[in-house]
Amino acid sequence: MFSTSIARQLSLAVLGLGSLAATVAAGPPDKPAPTPPQKGVGINIANIDPSVKPCEDFFHYASGNWLKNNPIPAAESRWGSFNELADHNNATLRAILNDAARNAAKAPKGSNMQKVGDFYASAMDSAAIETVGLKYLQPHLSRIAAIKDLSEMQRFLADPKAQAGSVWFGMYVGQDEKISSQYAVQMGQGGLSLPDRDYYLKDDARSKAIRTAYDTYLVNTFKMLGDAESVARTNAAIVQRIETRLAKASKARVDLRDPYANYNKMTLAEANAAYPNLALPLMLKESGLGAAKEVIVGQPDFLKEVSAMLKDEPVADQKQYLRFHLVSSVTAALPKAYGDEAFRFSQTLSGAKKQQPRWKRTLGATDRALGEAFGQLYVDKAFSPAAKTRAKQMIENLRVAYGERIQATDWMSAATKKEALKKLNAFVVKIGYPDKWKNYSTLNISRESYLNNLLAARVWANKEEINHFGKPIDRNEWGMTPPTVNAYYNPPMNEIVFPAGILQPPFYDPKADDAVNYGGIGAVIGHEMTHGFDDQGRQYDSQGNLKDWWTKEDADKFNAKAALVGKQYDAFMPLDSVHVNGKLTMGENLADLGGLTIAYQAFEKTPQAKAQAKIDGFTPEQRFFLAYAQIWRTNARPEYLRQQVQTDPHSPAQFRTNGPLMNMPEFYKAFGCQDGNTMMRAAADRSKIW
Ligand SMILES: [Zn+2]
């Protein structure tokens, strides 16, 4: 039953996972390595559209030609520099996988090479998957079919080896946000198939069309499982009804951003009394968590509704809900028709015209199932210790710049500044890959069945997480795998993390000038640091505890500044009459603005900024902003943009580019913007926090 709740996914994506009581002293910053400016490296001048004025629309100026010349591939819903770099990483990863698949039989049984190779080979063998049909799924379907009453349903849900995908709610072991030195059992809302509660509840034409497409997916899946047409229709309606009930009881995404409202610690006795039908004592005992005396409940009203549903929804109906979730969670391991049906439905949401090739989907699945076994093979090939050293140097330069900006703020009291600096200096930095890799020795992977491999990996990951309980916090853990083109801040760990995958061009290029690297990876580093001081992150202290360290006046001033940023982004429209949600994207927008400001401050200390020599006709400052804009070059399908503004805490790329720049006098100066230019806000409308 242990499955990640939506609330946890959000906290992972927006801010990251854990915490740290660490005091990594910043120490004296390493001297920035002077990079001799080289013409034409780092920024592709050909991407610029000279017909657009930089002070009118910098996003389309910096990348307009690239946007015109790089249409979205049919199998994608958006395309930008992140995708190009991921594609580059994928080529390396695919070669590793093919190699591992060829050599798995010769590799020692239980080695990473054997597991990665057999996992990939079992998934790529579409003929074998077609031939076995539902053979390996059948025992799991039969188990669901055999449930007769509430007590059997409770036993099924309590069994950590039972399989039904992600159902009813999320439960996991994670850091206690108010005692960040301890793990706690946590529960929260979940159990939906559509991307958000609103998809079930809104009555606009698009929401209705998505529900209709979902109904088709449900009906066709039940028919493939052997239900007669009329039975399949009835079962589809049951799943929609159950999920709609869960959706109504779910909190909106914006309301999940308040960490205090989503932290409700209860004794096991209290939780059991509040949610009697979940059989929590049994669930904890069966998972090996019998010692837990407390649980932290994210959304109490939601759990109350689930408890009621387990009693008042007919068991026969609940079984259809479980049956569909099991099947839809493993379509990649079933005959092709199942995956085709899932893809047809997903197209309604993403707008993609074609399914991704099998190798690419399988590569992603291998990364999710065996991320650190696969990741080790990747870093051996693709990551150099020199890249780690240089990244560390830039991070320390940005830490110094951030400290200066905190000291220089005119709105923060000395007391709050002191705590902010303490937190900044306590940031733990992780670069490249984990110092200690996860140990997969208890996970059995073979060529016999991809479905069995997928399910075994799921059970293993749950067990791995549960095993944390009662132990000291594992400070070595990573929330992303090494090839990932991304980065995160994790509030309860107070750590910033940069996987090997992102430490490459266009984000970081050892051959490029400092302007390119500070505008690229520098802005990314600043972004993650600023998450420690955004609307959510600022509520955690230097030890990662959810604890108020702000004076009332300073908190009020911060909130007023954040509200101005919210207003700015509310006005942005990626599509006609589709607005960005300033509250949902608040943390990311603050991180973008703060991150770019800090990166600029650090860049201004480099020899290149001091020398003021032009490269390709651009000043160092102009190159800094061009590099920033070019990492955000992105084309996106309208379907993707609609889903993004509804569910993603990140604003669409053009506003991640223009939004921060419209607040920065440094940008106006670099490009000579004047009053009346679109990019130039009136002084009173600008936001400056750091
Ligand atoms: Zn972020």
XYZ file of C-alpha atoms and ligand atoms in Angstrom:
691
model
C 0.000 0.000 0.000
C 2.969 2.246 0.360
C 2.768 4.609 -2.526
C 3.778 8.161 -2.989
C 1.037 10.674 -2.406
C 0.414 13.637 -4.640
C 1.406 15.927 -1.786
C 4.783 14.268 -1.603
C 5.302 14.408 -5.336
C 4.625 18.111 -5.122
C 7.080 18.671 -2.339
C 9.654 16.685 -4.305
C 9.212 18.539 -7.538
C 8.810 22.018 -6.173
C 11.319 21.922 -3.423
C 12.823 18.484 -3.229
C 12.780 15.978 -0.405
C 14.678 15.923 2.834
C 16.844 17.938 5.314
C 20.088 18.246 7.056
C 21.413 19.320 10.343
C 24.643 19.915 8.556
C 26.931 22.789 9.027
C 28.999 22.751 5.913
C 31.054 25.836 6.433
C 31.226 27.905 3.298
C 34.889 28.656 3.873
C 36.839 31.011 1.691
C 35.570 30.840 -1.875
C 37.892 29.318 -4.420
C 39.169 31.825 -6.892
C 37.084 31.688 -10.049
C 39.056 29.952 -12.769
C 39.617 32.601 -15.417
C 38.220 31.277 -18.650
C 39.689 32.933 -21.703
C 36.808 34.272 -23.791
C 36.394 32.263 -26.958
C 34.455 33.489 -29.893
C 31.290 31.604 -30.727
C 31.309 29.113 -27.848
C 28.406 28.781 -25.423
C 25.887 31.050 -27.087
C 24.617 30.247 -30.515
C 24.250 33.610 -32.216
C 22.288 31.966 -35.027
C 19.456 31.289 -32.533
C 18.807 35.024 -32.195
C 15.938 36.572 -34.128
C 17.181 40.084 -34.974
C 13.691 41.117 -36.097
C 12.548 41.087 -32.449
C 13.768 43.871 -30.150
C 15.406 42.603 -26.939
C 13.513 45.161 -24.825
C 10.176 44.123 -26.336
C 10.335 40.331 -25.939
C 13.685 38.942 -24.866
C 12.560 35.301 -25.059
C 11.761 35.592 -28.773
C 14.767 37.826 -29.437
C 17.284 35.418 -27.863
C 15.889 32.196 -29.350
C 13.401 33.216 -32.041
C 15.300 31.590 -34.908
C 15.820 28.429 -32.902
C 12.085 28.330 -32.084
C 11.247 28.655 -35.794
C 13.767 26.018 -36.876
C 13.076 23.409 -34.214
C 9.486 22.219 -34.374
C 8.358 19.810 -31.658
C 9.089 16.193 -32.659
C 5.905 14.149 -33.181
C 6.503 12.010 -30.088
C 7.021 15.016 -27.787
C 4.705 17.565 -26.219
C 7.395 20.213 -25.813
C 10.912 20.688 -27.078
C 13.724 22.816 -25.675
C 17.284 22.807 -24.431
C 16.413 20.463 -21.553
C 15.079 17.944 -24.092
C 18.071 18.349 -26.391
C 20.446 17.666 -23.518
C 18.339 14.717 -22.308
C 18.487 13.369 -25.868
C 22.258 13.674 -25.801
C 22.377 11.825 -22.444
C 19.967 9.222 -23.808
C 22.364 8.326 -26.607
C 25.022 7.454 -23.996
C 22.458 5.656 -21.845
C 21.095 3.648 -24.755
C 24.594 2.423 -25.636
C 25.081 1.378 -21.987
C 21.772 -0.500 -22.027
C 22.486 -2.338 -25.262
C 25.892 -3.258 -23.955
C 24.451 -4.447 -20.628
C 21.736 -6.470 -22.388
C 24.400 -8.203 -24.504
C 26.680 -8.899 -21.550
C 24.142 -9.671 -18.808
C 24.456 -13.435 -19.228
C 28.230 -13.242 -18.731
C 28.032 -10.753 -15.852
C 28.026 -12.118 -12.284
C 24.475 -12.885 -11.179
C 23.204 -10.067 -8.988
C 25.646 -7.509 -10.381
C 24.372 -4.136 -11.591
C 25.302 -5.105 -15.150
C 23.166 -8.268 -14.948
C 20.181 -6.461 -13.433
C 20.241 -3.480 -15.756
C 20.847 -5.706 -18.792
C 18.102 -8.203 -17.992
C 15.604 -5.506 -17.012
C 16.149 -3.697 -20.306
C 16.184 -6.879 -22.390
C 12.969 -8.185 -20.797
C 11.253 -4.869 -21.559
C 12.505 -4.687 -25.145
C 11.354 -8.211 -25.987
C 7.955 -7.142 -27.266
C 7.389 -10.504 -29.004
C 7.733 -12.399 -25.715
C 5.476 -9.881 -23.952
C 2.860 -10.387 -26.678
C 3.131 -14.187 -26.450
C 2.712 -14.491 -22.673
C -0.271 -12.135 -22.695
C -1.697 -11.736 -19.182
C -0.017 -14.846 -17.757
C 2.074 -13.000 -15.190
C -0.614 -10.453 -14.395
C -3.298 -13.060 -13.781
C -2.311 -14.008 -10.192
C -2.534 -10.331 -9.215
C -5.910 -9.891 -10.913
C -7.160 -13.076 -9.254
C -6.108 -11.812 -5.891
C -8.181 -8.666 -6.339
C -11.099 -10.727 -7.682
C -11.049 -12.917 -4.566
C -11.651 -10.028 -2.119
C -15.054 -10.580 -0.516
C -15.561 -7.991 2.183
C -14.106 -5.022 4.039
C -11.823 -7.107 6.197
C -10.326 -8.856 3.157
C -9.965 -5.495 1.430
C -8.085 -4.215 4.491
C -5.780 -7.236 4.419
C -5.111 -6.686 0.717
C -4.298 -2.998 1.242
C -2.076 -3.836 4.208
C 0.045 -6.338 2.289
C 3.167 -4.568 1.024
C 3.477 -7.200 -1.689
C -0.097 -6.798 -2.941
C -0.242 -4.954 -6.230
C -2.802 -2.459 -7.359
C -0.719 0.499 -8.461
C -1.378 3.747 -6.672
C -4.792 3.497 -4.996
C -6.879 5.405 -2.443
C -4.128 7.418 -0.748
C -0.374 7.769 -0.386
C 1.646 6.406 2.510
C 5.382 6.639 2.924
C 8.242 7.039 5.360
C 9.874 10.453 5.165
C 11.505 13.070 7.350
C 9.363 14.549 10.094
C 9.297 18.184 8.993
C 9.171 19.463 12.571
C 11.837 17.068 13.870
C 14.048 16.795 10.799
C 16.459 14.414 12.533
C 13.792 11.676 12.533
C 11.746 9.684 10.072
C 7.982 9.451 10.405
C 5.151 7.535 8.755
C 3.210 9.944 6.572
C -0.124 9.740 4.771
C -1.718 11.969 2.193
C -4.142 12.352 -0.672
C -3.753 10.350 -3.889
C -5.544 7.614 -5.804
C -6.486 9.619 -8.919
C -5.682 8.790 -12.554
C -6.157 12.256 -14.076
C -3.454 14.862 -13.362
C -5.437 16.906 -10.841
C -8.734 17.079 -8.941
C -9.946 19.861 -11.245
C -10.041 17.480 -14.217
C -12.897 15.612 -12.525
C -14.755 18.635 -11.234
C -14.627 21.383 -13.871
C -17.324 21.700 -16.482
C -15.564 23.581 -19.276
C -15.446 21.949 -22.701
C -11.834 20.793 -22.406
C -12.295 19.147 -18.998
C -15.363 17.349 -20.341
C -13.494 16.181 -23.450
C -10.696 14.788 -21.263
C -13.203 12.893 -19.119
C -14.784 11.469 -22.265
C -11.373 10.319 -23.515
C -10.696 8.818 -20.097
C -14.009 6.964 -20.271
C -13.001 5.480 -23.648
C -9.676 4.379 -22.162
C -11.459 2.747 -19.227
C -14.065 0.985 -21.376
C -11.478 -0.351 -23.833
C -9.207 -1.555 -21.037
C -12.035 -3.448 -19.340
C -13.016 -4.952 -22.705
C -9.455 -6.137 -23.325
C -9.544 -7.760 -19.892
C -12.515 -9.794 -21.078
C -15.543 -7.787 -19.910
C -18.584 -7.676 -22.186
C -19.302 -4.228 -23.659
C -22.099 -3.403 -21.206
C -20.079 -4.618 -18.216
C -17.070 -2.617 -19.383
C -19.224 0.519 -19.566
C -20.601 -0.045 -16.093
C -17.108 -0.624 -14.705
C -15.779 2.502 -16.403
C -18.531 4.556 -14.799
C -17.691 3.015 -11.409
C -14.028 4.033 -11.661
C -14.958 7.584 -12.693
C -17.448 7.807 -9.816
C -14.939 6.584 -7.216
C -12.188 8.859 -8.480
C -14.542 11.846 -8.634
C -15.416 11.241 -5.002
C -11.694 11.181 -4.155
C -11.190 14.345 -6.229
C -13.925 16.191 -4.326
C -12.234 15.320 -1.040
C -8.782 16.367 -2.333
C -7.197 19.714 -1.630
C -6.377 22.054 -4.510
C -2.696 22.266 -5.445
C -2.381 25.841 -4.197
C -3.632 24.713 -0.771
C -0.965 21.991 -0.667
C 1.683 24.752 -0.621
C 1.056 25.588 3.039
C 3.359 23.231 4.961
C 1.676 23.854 8.327
C -1.824 23.077 7.053
C -0.484 19.838 5.585
C 1.246 18.684 8.748
C -1.114 16.968 11.170
C 0.592 14.671 13.603
C -1.663 12.152 15.327
C -1.088 9.253 17.648
C -1.825 5.929 16.026
C -4.864 5.628 18.317
C -6.179 9.024 17.169
C -5.641 8.210 13.495
C -7.239 4.822 13.902
C -10.276 6.411 15.535
C -10.514 9.056 12.798
C -10.093 6.580 9.916
C -11.366 3.293 11.356
C -11.789 1.466 8.037
C -8.170 1.840 6.943
C -7.099 -0.726 9.573
C -3.956 1.315 10.196
C -2.493 -0.896 12.960
C -2.662 -3.887 10.604
C -1.245 -1.888 7.721
C 1.727 -0.676 9.756
C 2.388 -4.083 11.257
C 2.353 -5.867 7.890
C 4.796 -3.315 6.490
C 7.234 -3.776 9.335
C 6.252 -0.478 10.939
C 4.628 -1.951 14.018
C 6.840 0.252 16.193
C 5.302 3.477 14.837
C 3.339 5.289 17.551
C 2.407 8.321 15.442
C 1.528 9.215 11.873
C 1.673 12.564 10.104
C -1.476 13.098 8.074
C -1.250 15.544 5.187
C -4.945 15.980 4.438
C -7.198 14.711 7.263
C -10.499 15.347 5.432
C -9.332 13.290 2.488
C -8.392 10.310 4.655
C -11.771 10.589 6.370
C -13.508 10.283 3.018
C -11.388 7.263 2.022
C -12.271 5.576 5.288
C -15.966 6.227 4.615
C -15.671 4.978 1.037
C -14.107 1.683 2.093
C -17.300 1.068 4.022
C -20.017 2.551 1.844
C -18.743 1.812 -1.667
C -19.721 -1.751 -2.611
C -16.700 -4.078 -2.444
C -17.471 -5.216 -6.005
C -17.077 -1.595 -7.181
C -13.875 -1.059 -5.209
C -12.437 -4.113 -6.930
C -13.019 -2.565 -10.377
C -11.144 0.539 -9.219
C -8.211 -1.612 -7.990
C -8.281 -3.729 -11.129
C -7.996 -0.751 -13.445
C -5.224 0.883 -11.402
C -3.192 -2.320 -11.435
C -3.500 -2.697 -15.200
C -2.915 0.975 -16.035
C 0.222 1.001 -13.866
C 1.883 -1.784 -15.912
C 0.690 -1.277 -19.499
C 4.304 -1.216 -20.729
C 4.658 -4.850 -19.632
C 1.402 -6.028 -21.252
C 0.524 -6.798 -24.884
C 0.837 -3.802 -27.196
C -2.899 -3.051 -27.337
C -2.858 -2.009 -23.663
C -0.055 0.489 -24.169
C -1.662 1.829 -27.339
C -4.877 2.482 -25.461
C -3.020 4.280 -22.652
C -1.127 6.358 -25.193
C -4.301 7.324 -27.072
C -5.711 8.693 -23.845
C -2.483 10.490 -22.871
C -2.488 12.276 -26.236
C -5.604 14.163 -25.184
C -3.593 15.611 -22.305
C -0.185 16.084 -23.942
C -0.963 16.696 -27.608
C 1.845 14.316 -28.683
C 1.271 12.932 -32.175
C 3.228 9.735 -31.844
C 4.275 7.381 -29.084
C 7.929 7.519 -28.054
C 9.976 4.620 -29.420
C 10.073 1.565 -27.189
C 13.758 1.956 -26.324
C 13.169 5.471 -25.010
C 10.219 4.448 -22.854
C 12.203 1.477 -21.560
C 15.220 3.643 -20.845
C 12.993 5.820 -18.662
C 11.567 2.755 -16.922
C 15.078 1.434 -16.213
C 16.039 4.813 -14.770
C 12.994 4.711 -12.467
C 13.439 1.073 -11.392
C 17.225 0.753 -11.135
C 18.288 4.414 -11.175
C 21.474 4.110 -9.156
C 22.636 0.816 -10.667
C 22.124 2.273 -14.127
C 23.475 5.639 -12.955
C 26.787 4.122 -11.855
C 27.345 2.771 -15.334
C 26.511 6.254 -16.668
C 28.873 8.305 -14.488
C 31.731 5.883 -15.191
C 31.341 6.860 -18.829
C 30.091 10.406 -18.876
C 31.095 12.427 -15.802
C 34.503 13.817 -14.969
C 35.781 14.770 -11.508
C 36.852 18.092 -13.054
C 33.213 18.990 -13.756
C 32.450 18.365 -10.084
C 35.304 20.580 -8.891
C 34.289 23.449 -11.148
C 30.618 23.206 -10.189
C 31.573 23.285 -6.516
C 33.616 26.406 -7.101
C 30.688 28.209 -8.751
C 28.328 27.156 -5.972
C 30.638 28.643 -3.349
C 30.945 31.862 -5.391
C 27.154 32.100 -5.499
C 26.896 31.383 -1.796
C 29.152 34.370 -1.124
C 27.127 36.568 -3.493
C 23.871 35.483 -1.812
C 25.303 36.371 1.590
C 26.164 39.835 0.349
C 22.657 40.338 -1.026
C 21.069 39.212 2.240
C 23.299 41.631 4.180
C 22.412 44.437 1.772
C 18.609 44.058 1.831
C 16.923 47.207 3.093
C 13.784 45.471 4.345
C 15.066 42.706 6.604
C 15.897 43.175 10.298
C 19.292 42.225 11.701
C 17.742 39.310 13.607
C 16.170 37.744 10.502
C 19.314 38.414 8.458
C 21.354 36.511 11.009
C 19.117 33.435 10.724
C 19.005 33.705 6.931
C 22.805 33.728 6.768
C 22.948 30.791 9.141
C 20.659 28.885 6.809
C 22.642 29.885 3.717
C 25.882 28.687 5.277
C 24.254 25.414 6.315
C 23.165 24.514 2.753
C 24.530 21.071 1.967
C 25.722 20.676 -1.598
C 25.522 17.477 -3.642
C 27.030 17.330 -7.092
C 27.072 14.660 -9.784
C 26.106 11.422 -8.070
C 25.751 9.880 -4.597
C 28.865 9.146 -2.520
C 27.215 5.915 -1.487
C 25.087 4.016 -4.006
C 21.865 2.202 -3.206
C 22.355 -1.521 -2.741
C 20.084 -3.579 -4.984
C 21.242 -6.976 -3.699
C 17.777 -8.010 -2.490
C 16.119 -7.162 -5.810
C 15.819 -10.088 -8.214
C 15.729 -9.223 -11.899
C 15.645 -11.828 -14.647
C 14.767 -12.127 -18.315
C 11.735 -14.267 -17.654
C 9.097 -11.572 -17.300
C 9.193 -7.793 -17.621
C 6.005 -7.557 -15.579
C 7.603 -9.465 -12.703
C 10.655 -7.204 -12.918
C 8.547 -4.050 -12.781
C 6.550 -5.266 -9.794
C 9.650 -6.572 -7.987
C 11.307 -3.171 -8.382
C 8.209 -1.504 -6.953
C 8.120 -3.777 -3.901
C 11.871 -3.304 -3.421
C 11.618 0.511 -3.525
C 8.802 0.511 -0.965
C 10.756 -1.791 1.322
C 13.850 0.372 0.932
C 11.866 3.426 2.011
C 10.175 1.677 4.919
C 13.546 0.409 6.165
C 14.502 3.996 6.982
C 12.053 4.087 9.836
C 13.668 4.272 13.252
C 17.145 4.832 11.821
C 19.218 8.007 11.664
C 18.471 10.202 8.650
C 20.263 8.932 5.551
C 22.073 12.054 4.429
C 23.582 10.332 1.398
C 20.289 9.730 -0.325
C 19.486 11.362 -3.641
C 16.039 12.275 -4.971
C 17.167 12.284 -8.607
C 19.249 9.836 -10.631
C 22.667 10.857 -12.050
C 21.684 11.350 -15.739
C 18.719 13.610 -14.863
C 18.686 17.053 -16.508
C 17.347 18.837 -13.459
C 18.256 19.962 -9.934
C 16.442 20.356 -6.621
C 16.332 21.925 -3.194
C 15.113 19.766 -0.360
C 13.829 21.813 2.618
C 14.025 19.298 5.502
C 17.573 18.372 4.387
C 18.447 22.012 3.596
C 20.400 20.726 0.620
C 20.880 21.710 -3.005
C 21.471 18.883 -5.463
C 22.826 18.914 -9.024
C 22.924 15.591 -10.909
C 25.677 14.914 -13.453
C 23.103 15.127 -16.254
C 22.695 18.916 -16.027
C 26.396 19.808 -15.686
C 26.862 19.985 -19.459
C 26.251 22.458 -22.302
C 24.204 24.571 -22.661
C 24.016 24.848 -18.845
C 27.689 24.374 -18.204
C 30.473 24.423 -20.773
C 34.115 24.369 -19.646
C 35.116 25.900 -23.001
C 32.748 28.858 -22.702
C 33.254 32.254 -21.075
C 32.032 32.978 -17.546
C 29.007 34.934 -18.811
C 27.675 31.755 -20.387
C 28.251 29.603 -17.314
C 26.923 32.133 -14.796
C 23.853 32.837 -16.977
C 23.356 29.069 -17.376
C 24.256 26.757 -14.499
C 24.889 29.807 -12.268
C 21.230 30.802 -12.585
C 20.226 27.184 -11.906
C 22.371 27.115 -8.747
C 20.948 30.465 -7.638
C 17.447 29.135 -8.344
C 17.922 26.130 -6.054
C 19.492 28.298 -3.338
C 16.562 30.712 -3.523
C 14.130 27.838 -2.948
C 15.527 27.882 0.589
C 14.065 31.391 0.871
C 10.919 31.179 -1.274
C 7.347 31.281 0.089
C 7.588 27.642 1.214
C 11.311 27.130 1.785
C 11.643 30.187 4.034
C 9.427 28.425 6.574
C 12.177 25.848 7.287
C 15.179 26.763 9.419
C 18.892 26.035 8.978
C 18.394 22.538 10.392
C 15.541 21.794 8.001
C 12.835 22.095 10.618
C 9.469 23.641 9.860
C 9.901 26.487 12.353
C 9.295 30.217 12.116
C 12.559 32.157 12.298
C 11.230 35.444 10.887
C 10.155 38.508 12.812
C 6.518 39.356 12.154
C 7.433 42.600 10.344
C 9.962 40.871 8.084
C 7.521 38.082 7.229
C 4.860 40.691 6.355
C 7.306 42.535 4.119
C 8.373 39.330 2.419
C 4.754 38.343 1.804
C 3.971 41.731 0.278
C 6.966 41.404 -2.071
C 5.952 37.858 -3.005
C 2.364 38.982 -3.630
C 3.639 41.528 -6.163
C 5.437 38.740 -8.040
C 2.232 36.684 -7.888
C 0.323 39.567 -9.480
C 2.920 39.887 -12.248
C 2.644 36.205 -13.183
C -1.157 36.101 -12.903
C -1.149 38.543 -15.817
C 0.942 36.287 -18.098
C -0.999 34.339 -20.737
C 0.678 31.507 -22.680
C -2.506 30.974 -24.726
C -5.506 33.131 -25.432
C -7.393 33.551 -22.131
C -5.241 30.948 -20.342
C -3.534 32.650 -17.394
C -0.531 31.523 -15.355
C -1.538 30.879 -11.726
C 0.664 33.221 -9.692
C -0.045 31.395 -6.430
C 0.694 27.893 -7.764
C 3.948 29.057 -9.406
C 5.027 31.389 -6.591
C 7.983 29.361 -5.288
C 9.433 28.743 -8.739
C 9.008 32.354 -9.864
C 10.701 33.649 -6.705
C 13.503 31.121 -7.287
C 13.937 32.250 -10.894
C 14.090 35.924 -9.951
C 16.346 35.432 -6.927
C 18.538 32.916 -8.731
C 19.247 35.173 -11.676
C 19.943 38.134 -9.387
C 22.462 36.141 -7.333
C 24.121 34.647 -10.410
C 24.497 38.152 -11.840
C 26.055 39.431 -8.618
C 28.566 36.540 -8.670
C 29.259 37.048 -12.381
C 30.101 40.713 -11.877
C 33.159 39.637 -9.846
C 34.686 37.603 -12.656
C 37.646 38.873 -14.684
C 35.467 38.796 -17.795
C 32.885 41.176 -16.313
C 35.666 43.469 -15.121
C 37.450 43.492 -18.480
C 34.286 44.385 -20.439
C 35.569 42.906 -23.721
C 32.928 42.088 -26.308
C 32.551 38.623 -27.839
C 30.592 38.249 -31.077
C 29.574 41.894 -30.638
C 27.995 41.381 -27.208
C 29.116 42.791 -23.861
C 29.723 40.345 -21.003
C 26.379 41.369 -19.410
C 24.504 40.907 -22.670
C 26.017 37.433 -23.000
C 24.989 36.615 -19.432
C 21.333 37.392 -20.192
C 21.469 35.704 -23.602
C 22.821 32.522 -21.997
C 19.994 32.618 -19.470
C 17.338 33.050 -22.145
C 18.837 30.369 -24.372
C 18.633 27.675 -21.673
C 14.871 28.360 -21.574
C 14.297 28.107 -25.335
C 11.232 25.874 -25.627
C 8.412 25.109 -28.038
C 5.314 23.633 -26.395
C 2.031 22.217 -27.680
C -1.134 24.042 -26.546
C -2.359 20.878 -24.783
C 0.895 20.753 -22.847
C 0.653 24.436 -21.893
C -2.898 24.006 -20.634
C -1.885 21.116 -18.424
C 1.227 22.978 -17.304
C -0.644 26.038 -16.030
C -3.152 23.793 -14.261
C -0.750 21.399 -12.544
C 2.891 22.470 -12.803
C 4.429 24.802 -10.222
C 6.812 26.026 -12.960
C 5.689 28.833 -15.279
C 5.926 28.299 -19.046
C 9.445 28.884 -20.391
C 8.833 32.257 -22.015
C 7.761 33.707 -18.661
C 10.618 32.031 -16.824
C 12.762 34.048 -19.225
C 10.976 37.388 -19.423
C 9.419 37.379 -15.926
C 12.640 37.802 -13.942
C 14.258 40.106 -16.536
C 11.302 42.496 -16.371
C 12.254 43.126 -12.731
C 15.975 43.674 -13.273
C 17.478 47.122 -13.875
C 20.720 45.235 -14.685
C 18.931 43.823 -17.728
C 17.515 47.202 -18.818
C 20.999 48.662 -18.615
C 22.648 45.827 -20.551
C 20.278 46.271 -23.501
C 19.515 49.980 -23.183
C 15.798 49.519 -22.511
C 13.737 52.698 -22.220
C 10.456 53.693 -20.588
C 7.655 52.439 -22.790
C 9.453 49.223 -23.791
C 7.386 46.115 -22.996
C 10.163 44.484 -20.953
C 10.604 47.565 -18.766
C 8.319 47.806 -15.763
C 7.627 51.095 -13.972
C 9.793 51.304 -10.843
C 6.798 50.858 -8.517
C 5.757 47.634 -10.258
C 9.170 45.963 -10.044
C 9.958 43.307 -7.518
C 13.284 43.184 -5.757
C 13.611 40.753 -2.886
C 17.299 39.820 -2.778
Zn 12.610 25.132 -8.758
